[in-house]
Structure formats: structure tokens, C-alpha cells
Amino acid sequence: MKKWLLVLTLGLLMIFAAACGSSEDGGETESDSGGETSGDNGGESTEASSDYDLVEDGMFTYAASGEFSPFSMTNASGEMTGFDIDVAKAVAEELGLEANQQKQKFASIVEGVKTGRFDAAVASHTITPERSEQVDFSTPYYYSGAQVFTRPDSDIQSLEDLEGMEIAVSKGSTYSAFAEEVTDNIKTYDSDVVALQSLAKGRHDAVITDFLTGKEAMQKDLEIEAKDMIERSEQAIAVAKGNEKLLEDINAALETLREDGTLADISDEYFGDDITSVPE
């Protein structure tokens, strides 16, 4: 009897050990399987919510100067408004993100995008080879051009007439390159508008800036006069290199906003004209 009980006990122990071994080696217990499924779903959800490399999740953090009327202006409460700001809001909406404006001096905006402080710059940046080495640009969202502005009593008509004279431009703008073609006497300001105001007060011989900015200043009764256009240019949104999905979707958003008339409507509100279409 004792012998039979010993055999039975040994048999039960062997069955129990085999069962335990199956669970450890196969890795197919209910809890393991459930954990694996949960992990996969969690990964897909995370991937779907992080298509873009953003400064802050769910936010389109963009920089503008707030000193470039009517493209970006700062109101009494410190909030920026203007053409660029409305474009940024429209793009953010198309991306399914909340627009998060950040005011920054124009001269340091590109560096801020490059180093990841901002997701993008919506700040009237002209596409240039030099800037394109630092950041990637979207398709243009408006077209503009550099122009010479003087006081009404000036005989200056063109860039060539400014040989050796004093020219004011905004810091970090492309306009300094034009000034450098004709003079070493260049004064810089944080804002194009301030430069134009200084010109009207009798400082400098001329200002080189965007023709739309000058036009806006004249409409506000600033005593300046528009002279020759220097060139036509393309303005675009800047994003950090490598953030390819964000750039791709910004381009898609701009295309949608162009096709449905949103860009033209924003432009008409600020300029009474459509500056978002390719010039003929």
C-alpha cells in the first residue's frame, strides 16, 4: 500500500512540474497575451499622437516679431495680431493643433526655430539660400518685394542713387544686403516701422523695406514716399530641418487655405488686395 502511494505521489509531482514548465517556456499565459496586446495598442496610440516633433504636445508654437505692421503687431494686452498671425492660426487649425504665438526679435527667430525653441516661424521670412542652410521653408504664403523709401523732399529714386548715403534697415532682414551694395553707412533697427518713423523725423537718407510695410505706413499718414522697387520676393514658413512631417502638412494646409480662399480673405482684410497669389 505504501509503495503504491509513493508511486502515485511521484506521478502527480511529475504532472505538476510539466504543467509549470509549459507556462514558463511557452510564454502564452492569458496575462502575458493580454499584456502584449495592450503594449501594441499603446504604441500605436503614441505614434498617432506624435506625428510631429513639437515643442509642446497639441500646440503649434510659432514665432513672430510683433513689430512688423501689418504682418505682426502687438496690442495693448501684449498679444500679437496681423496678417502673419491670422495665417498661423489658420495653419494651426488645419493641422488640428492649437496656435501658440511667441514674440521674438526678428533677428533671432531663425535661430530659435533651428535650435527647437519654436516649431515654426510665421514671420514674413524671405526665402534665401543663406536661411535655407539653417531651416527648411514651406511653399510661399505670400509674395512681396523690397522698395526704397525716402522723405517727400528727396531727389532719390533708386538704389543706385543711394551710393555712399545713410540707409536704415531692420536687423536680420534681407534688406541689408541691398544696402551693402551701395554704402557702408547702414543703420539697423529692431523694427522696419521704427526705421520708417525715424526717416520721417529727418534721420537717414532712405529706408529699404517691404513695399507693403511702407504702403501701410503711408496710409497711416507717415510722411515718407515710395521710390523704385528693388526686387520681388517669396515669403514662407520656416521649420527646423528634419521635421519633415510637420513641413509636409504645413504645405498641405497652405494649399487648402489657398484653394478655399482663406489666404486671399486674410490678405484682403489687411491690404485690400491679394498678396498670396503668384505675381503675373
Short mmCIF file of C-alpha atoms in Angstrom, two decimals:
data_model
loop_
_atom_site.label_atom_id
_atom_site.label_comp_id
_atom_site.label_asym_id
_atom_site.label_seq_id
_atom_site.Cartn_x
_atom_site.Cartn_y
_atom_site.Cartn_z
CA MET A 1 0.00 0.00 0.00
CA LYS A 2 2.79 2.40 0.99
CA LYS A 3 4.61 1.52 -2.21
CA TRP A 4 1.52 2.26 -4.29
CA LEU A 5 1.01 5.65 -2.55
CA LEU A 6 4.65 6.61 -3.23
CA VAL A 7 4.28 5.84 -6.92
CA LEU A 8 1.04 7.85 -7.11
CA THR A 9 2.63 10.84 -5.36
CA LEU A 10 5.65 10.83 -7.69
CA GLY A 11 3.33 10.69 -10.71
CA LEU A 12 1.32 13.70 -9.55
CA LEU A 13 4.52 15.68 -8.93
CA MET A 14 5.73 14.97 -12.47
CA ILE A 15 2.40 16.13 -13.98
CA PHE A 16 2.53 19.34 -11.90
CA ALA A 17 6.12 20.09 -12.95
CA ALA A 18 5.27 19.58 -16.63
CA ALA A 19 2.36 22.00 -16.35
CA CYS A 20 4.57 24.67 -14.77
CA GLY A 21 7.22 24.21 -17.45
CA SER A 22 4.67 24.77 -20.21
CA SER A 23 3.62 28.09 -18.75
CA GLU A 24 7.18 29.41 -18.33
CA ASP A 25 8.61 28.20 -21.65
CA GLY A 26 5.66 28.95 -23.92
CA GLY A 27 5.00 32.48 -22.61
CA GLU A 28 1.38 32.14 -23.72
CA THR A 29 -0.49 32.57 -20.45
CA GLU A 30 -3.59 34.77 -20.50
CA SER A 31 -1.88 37.57 -18.60
CA ASP A 32 1.15 37.54 -20.94
CA SER A 33 -1.04 37.62 -24.02
CA GLY A 34 -3.11 40.44 -22.65
CA GLY A 35 -0.02 42.49 -21.80
CA GLU A 36 1.37 42.06 -25.30
CA THR A 37 -1.87 43.28 -26.88
CA SER A 38 -2.02 46.25 -24.54
CA GLY A 39 1.56 47.19 -25.39
CA ASP A 40 0.87 47.13 -29.14
CA ASN A 41 -2.22 49.31 -28.87
CA GLY A 42 -0.40 51.74 -26.62
CA GLY A 43 2.42 52.04 -29.16
CA GLU A 44 0.01 52.78 -32.00
CA SER A 45 -1.76 55.44 -29.93
CA THR A 46 1.53 57.12 -29.02
CA GLU A 47 2.68 57.08 -32.62
CA ALA A 48 -0.59 58.60 -33.82
CA SER A 49 -0.35 61.42 -31.29
CA SER A 50 3.28 62.28 -32.08
CA ASP A 51 3.38 62.62 -35.86
CA TYR A 52 5.15 65.94 -35.36
CA ASP A 53 8.23 66.80 -33.33
CA LEU A 54 6.60 69.63 -31.34
CA VAL A 55 7.86 71.95 -28.64
CA GLU A 56 4.64 71.27 -26.74
CA ASP A 57 2.15 68.47 -27.45
CA GLY A 58 -1.02 69.64 -29.15
CA MET A 59 0.38 73.11 -29.78
CA PHE A 60 1.69 74.82 -32.92
CA THR A 61 4.32 77.03 -31.28
CA TYR A 62 5.33 79.71 -33.77
CA ALA A 63 7.39 82.89 -33.55
CA ALA A 64 6.78 86.35 -34.97
CA SER A 65 8.25 89.73 -34.09
CA GLY A 66 5.11 91.70 -33.29
CA GLU A 67 6.95 94.72 -34.73
CA PHE A 68 6.23 94.44 -38.45
CA SER A 69 2.89 96.13 -39.13
CA PRO A 70 0.57 95.00 -40.65
CA PHE A 71 2.10 91.50 -40.68
CA SER A 72 2.53 91.24 -36.92
CA MET A 73 1.67 93.90 -34.37
CA THR A 74 1.45 93.89 -30.58
CA ASN A 75 -1.74 95.22 -28.97
CA ALA A 76 -2.18 96.80 -25.55
CA SER A 77 -2.59 93.42 -23.86
CA GLY A 78 0.69 92.15 -25.32
CA GLU A 79 -0.98 89.82 -27.83
CA MET A 80 0.17 89.77 -31.44
CA THR A 81 -2.25 90.41 -34.28
CA GLY A 82 -1.83 90.89 -38.03
CA PHE A 83 -1.61 89.10 -41.35
CA ASP A 84 1.10 86.61 -40.31
CA ILE A 85 -0.72 85.86 -37.06
CA ASP A 86 -4.00 85.09 -38.82
CA VAL A 87 -2.18 82.85 -41.31
CA ALA A 88 -0.51 80.98 -38.44
CA LYS A 89 -3.88 80.46 -36.73
CA ALA A 90 -5.42 79.12 -39.94
CA VAL A 91 -2.49 76.73 -40.50
CA ALA A 92 -2.68 75.51 -36.89
CA GLU A 93 -6.38 74.78 -37.30
CA GLU A 94 -5.72 72.76 -40.45
CA LEU A 95 -3.07 70.78 -38.55
CA GLY A 96 -5.50 70.08 -35.70
CA LEU A 97 -3.29 71.98 -33.26
CA GLU A 98 -3.73 75.00 -31.00
CA ALA A 99 -1.89 78.11 -32.17
CA ASN A 100 0.70 79.21 -29.59
CA GLN A 101 2.26 82.55 -30.51
CA GLN A 102 5.68 83.57 -29.22
CA LYS A 103 7.03 87.08 -29.62
CA GLN A 104 10.70 87.22 -30.58
CA LYS A 105 13.05 89.80 -32.04
CA PHE A 106 13.16 89.20 -35.79
CA ALA A 107 16.94 88.80 -35.95
CA SER A 108 16.89 85.74 -33.66
CA ILE A 109 13.76 83.94 -34.90
CA VAL A 110 15.51 81.64 -37.41
CA GLU A 111 18.00 80.58 -34.76
CA GLY A 112 15.10 79.87 -32.40
CA VAL A 113 13.48 77.56 -34.95
CA LYS A 114 16.79 75.88 -35.73
CA THR A 115 17.50 75.12 -32.06
CA GLY A 116 13.99 73.90 -31.28
CA ARG A 117 12.62 76.81 -29.26
CA PHE A 118 9.79 77.18 -31.78
CA ASP A 119 8.07 74.71 -34.09
CA ALA A 120 7.97 77.29 -36.85
CA ALA A 121 8.42 80.91 -37.81
CA VAL A 122 5.43 82.66 -39.38
CA ALA A 123 7.17 85.99 -39.59
CA SER A 124 7.44 87.12 -43.21
CA HIS A 125 10.79 85.46 -43.81
CA THR A 126 12.01 85.78 -47.36
CA ILE A 127 13.37 82.51 -48.75
CA THR A 128 17.13 82.90 -49.24
CA PRO A 129 19.98 80.41 -49.78
CA GLU A 130 21.59 81.51 -46.51
CA ARG A 131 18.45 80.93 -44.44
CA SER A 132 17.77 77.66 -46.26
CA GLU A 133 21.04 76.32 -44.86
CA GLN A 134 19.65 76.84 -41.35
CA VAL A 135 15.97 75.87 -41.70
CA ASP A 136 13.54 74.38 -44.20
CA PHE A 137 10.90 76.55 -45.86
CA SER A 138 7.32 75.84 -46.81
CA THR A 139 5.83 76.84 -50.12
CA PRO A 140 5.38 80.66 -50.17
CA TYR A 141 2.28 82.00 -48.44
CA TYR A 142 2.68 85.48 -49.90
CA TYR A 143 4.77 87.42 -52.39
CA SER A 144 6.32 90.80 -51.79
CA GLY A 145 9.38 92.85 -52.60
CA ALA A 146 11.97 95.30 -51.36
CA GLN A 147 11.48 99.01 -52.03
CA VAL A 148 13.30 102.26 -51.37
CA PHE A 149 11.52 104.82 -49.17
CA THR A 150 12.60 108.42 -48.66
CA ARG A 151 11.16 111.68 -47.36
CA PRO A 152 8.91 113.52 -49.84
CA ASP A 153 11.52 116.26 -50.47
CA SER A 154 14.22 113.77 -51.55
CA ASP A 155 15.51 113.50 -55.13
CA ILE A 156 16.48 109.86 -54.61
CA GLN A 157 14.66 107.47 -56.94
CA SER A 158 16.57 104.20 -56.96
CA LEU A 159 19.05 102.07 -55.05
CA GLU A 160 21.85 103.36 -57.27
CA ASP A 161 21.08 106.93 -56.16
CA LEU A 162 21.93 105.93 -52.58
CA GLU A 163 25.65 105.49 -53.29
CA GLY A 164 27.55 106.35 -50.09
CA MET A 165 24.42 107.60 -48.29
CA GLU A 166 22.93 106.52 -44.95
CA ILE A 167 20.36 103.74 -45.24
CA ALA A 168 18.28 102.24 -42.41
CA VAL A 169 17.05 98.62 -42.37
CA SER A 170 15.69 96.17 -39.83
CA LYS A 171 18.08 93.78 -38.05
CA GLY A 172 18.28 90.31 -39.56
CA SER A 173 16.36 91.26 -42.70
CA THR A 174 17.46 90.61 -46.26
CA TYR A 175 17.33 94.34 -46.98
CA SER A 176 20.79 94.97 -45.53
CA ALA A 177 22.28 93.03 -48.46
CA PHE A 178 20.85 95.62 -50.88
CA ALA A 179 22.13 98.49 -48.78
CA GLU A 180 25.60 96.95 -48.67
CA GLU A 181 25.74 97.10 -52.48
CA VAL A 182 25.88 100.90 -52.39
CA THR A 183 27.09 102.03 -48.96
CA ASP A 184 28.93 101.18 -45.75
CA ASN A 185 26.77 103.63 -43.81
CA ILE A 186 23.95 101.37 -42.62
CA LYS A 187 21.82 101.84 -39.50
CA THR A 188 19.77 98.98 -38.08
CA TYR A 189 16.54 98.87 -36.08
CA ASP A 190 14.60 96.05 -34.43
CA SER A 191 11.55 97.10 -36.44
CA ASP A 192 11.01 98.28 -40.02
CA VAL A 193 8.24 100.55 -38.76
CA VAL A 194 10.60 102.30 -36.32
CA ALA A 195 13.10 102.75 -39.14
CA LEU A 196 10.43 104.42 -41.28
CA GLN A 197 9.35 106.64 -38.38
CA SER A 198 12.96 107.72 -37.91
CA LEU A 199 13.20 108.51 -41.62
CA ALA A 200 10.09 110.70 -41.43
CA LYS A 201 11.65 112.57 -38.48
CA GLY A 202 14.67 113.53 -40.59
CA ARG A 203 17.10 110.73 -39.83
CA HIS A 204 18.84 108.74 -42.61
CA ASP A 205 18.61 109.28 -46.35
CA ALA A 206 16.40 106.26 -47.02
CA VAL A 207 14.92 103.05 -45.67
CA ILE A 208 14.79 99.78 -47.56
CA THR A 209 11.90 97.57 -46.51
CA ASP A 210 8.97 95.56 -47.82
CA PHE A 211 6.78 97.64 -50.11
CA LEU A 212 3.64 96.56 -48.23
CA THR A 213 5.07 97.76 -44.92
CA GLY A 214 5.89 101.12 -46.49
CA LYS A 215 2.45 101.31 -48.06
CA GLU A 216 0.81 100.67 -44.69
CA ALA A 217 2.95 103.38 -43.06
CA MET A 218 1.95 105.92 -45.72
CA GLN A 219 -1.72 105.04 -45.26
CA LYS A 220 -1.25 105.97 -41.60
CA ASP A 221 -0.05 109.42 -42.71
CA LEU A 222 3.65 108.84 -42.11
CA GLU A 223 5.44 111.44 -44.26
CA ILE A 224 7.51 109.16 -46.46
CA GLU A 225 7.48 108.42 -50.17
CA ALA A 226 7.84 105.16 -52.10
CA LYS A 227 10.54 105.04 -54.78
CA ASP A 228 11.81 102.23 -57.03
CA MET A 229 11.14 98.56 -56.32
CA ILE A 230 14.38 96.60 -55.98
CA GLU A 231 13.12 93.04 -56.37
CA ARG A 232 10.22 90.64 -55.94
CA SER A 233 10.47 88.00 -53.20
CA GLU A 234 8.76 84.92 -51.76
CA GLN A 235 7.85 84.69 -48.06
CA ALA A 236 7.37 81.33 -46.35
CA ILE A 237 7.00 79.49 -43.05
CA ALA A 238 10.28 78.19 -41.60
CA VAL A 239 10.61 74.89 -39.70
CA ALA A 240 13.60 73.05 -38.26
CA LYS A 241 15.48 70.72 -40.57
CA GLY A 242 14.45 67.10 -40.08
CA ASN A 243 10.87 67.91 -39.02
CA GLU A 244 9.67 66.61 -42.38
CA LYS A 245 6.15 65.53 -41.42
CA LEU A 246 5.36 68.96 -40.00
CA LEU A 247 6.70 70.68 -43.13
CA GLU A 248 4.73 68.34 -45.39
CA ASP A 249 1.48 69.03 -43.54
CA ILE A 250 2.10 72.79 -43.38
CA ASN A 251 2.42 72.74 -47.18
CA ALA A 252 -0.82 70.75 -47.45
CA ALA A 253 -2.52 73.22 -45.10
CA LEU A 254 -1.35 76.21 -47.15
CA GLU A 255 -2.60 74.56 -50.32
CA THR A 256 -6.03 74.01 -48.74
CA LEU A 257 -6.16 77.59 -47.45
CA ARG A 258 -5.17 78.89 -50.88
CA GLU A 259 -7.76 76.78 -52.71
CA ASP A 260 -10.66 77.60 -50.37
CA GLY A 261 -9.90 81.33 -50.47
CA THR A 262 -8.88 81.71 -46.82
CA LEU A 263 -5.45 83.18 -47.61
CA ALA A 264 -6.95 85.65 -50.07
CA ASP A 265 -9.57 86.71 -47.49
CA ILE A 266 -6.92 87.28 -44.81
CA SER A 267 -4.85 89.29 -47.29
CA ASP A 268 -7.81 91.42 -48.34
CA GLU A 269 -8.55 92.24 -44.71
CA TYR A 270 -5.10 93.75 -44.17
CA PHE A 271 -4.12 95.03 -47.62
CA GLY A 272 -7.28 95.37 -49.66
CA ASP A 273 -5.59 93.13 -52.19
CA ASP A 274 -4.47 89.52 -52.63
CA ILE A 275 -0.74 89.22 -51.97
CA THR A 276 -0.93 85.43 -51.65
CA SER A 277 -1.16 84.68 -55.37
CA VAL A 278 1.90 84.32 -57.58
CA PRO A 279 2.55 87.71 -59.27
CA GLU A 280 1.96 87.73 -63.01
#
